[in-house]
C-alpha angles and dihedrals in degrees: 000000000000123000113257089240090066093056092043090052090053089049092054092045094052091047090054095045094049095035089230134134093210123107110278088002091291096296127122109257119192120209124188128195148105121242089202091068123046122356121197111294112236113187110236089348129147127236088264090056091051092050091048090053093050120106090238088067092056122098086234090070090079089063095048121099112209118223120188129209110238101192125062101220094194091057091043096051094043092049091242093160095174093049093223094150094046092048091052091050091051091049089050091051092047092049093243099125112107119256121222089221126044116253091008129132092221121103134200117241118203127207091262091068100040144343111258126217131191102221143023091246091059090046092052093046090050096050096035107030117188089016091173087073095044092123090062095054122109113253090236089062091052092045092058097059141053139151112243124208131171095224131061094219091056090048091052092051093049093046090050091052092049092049091052091053093052112088119242139061126296121249111209121206112194116202125231106231122192138157118253093225110060090207089066094055094090092055098050116050122210093253091058093050090049091053093058114102108185120185116262095029131092118252123264090256108042106191115194140168130207116261096027126118122253135179129223118241098193139040106259104161114357134239093017100041112032137147104291098025111141121221139180116231115240102167135007113211127178096265104004135060115212110205143159117242110236102178135049132025094316097054110154096025123121117245138184121219113198131188110273134177115258129186117203116228103191102058111121094213134113097249141049121241132197124216124195109201140120103282095236141097136191111273113182082117123036140181 
């Protein structure tokens, strides 16, 4: 879900371009989204900060006409005539599913909504059966599955467990971290820069194995290689990753991922840093 400031900025831009005082410059502007899913992400923000950033808190909300989808396409395409799955999802979004503990935000999921497992090992073996032979799988098979988690730290733990199960040796790419302003170099030692782990950038030590899936973190060659494109590693060279694209219009094509400089934008620190690293990360599990 976009921050309200983004929509308000578009509103001001359209007013200026069309020289009009009407909302969105007098043009019809279509917005799509579901408030039950992902609200605006406010780093270290409170619930009040999240609500304030939501589009419903914007003065523009009074001018928005809400249109609702009437047909659940997932239930329709999967021949779920009774709509049991869609009804459960709606109850979850409306907060109507029972909680095992009073006044708790947790909910109980029955077997009709999802299959439950008792450990991460069982989860990995269920999603990626015969993981020892993962390198021999067709890329279409890998493209159709992933483990989803709401937190980055959980994703990192799951990806690390999957990588350890895959046979072969690790290839470690260490980033080159520097400060953008040379005058700040004396204040921030190399060890401190290496310890930073900003969102949207690979870690200082990027450990990979051949035959495992990865995801791009930067646009390298649109539309074939964009932020979010998934690839399957074929060869790990010293400064280049050779991989097969498994999603998007160029699925099946071979690609090369070099080391490139990247500057994080979400660090709440008083200086800017630069990281030189292949713009990719392991993505057997995603957020």
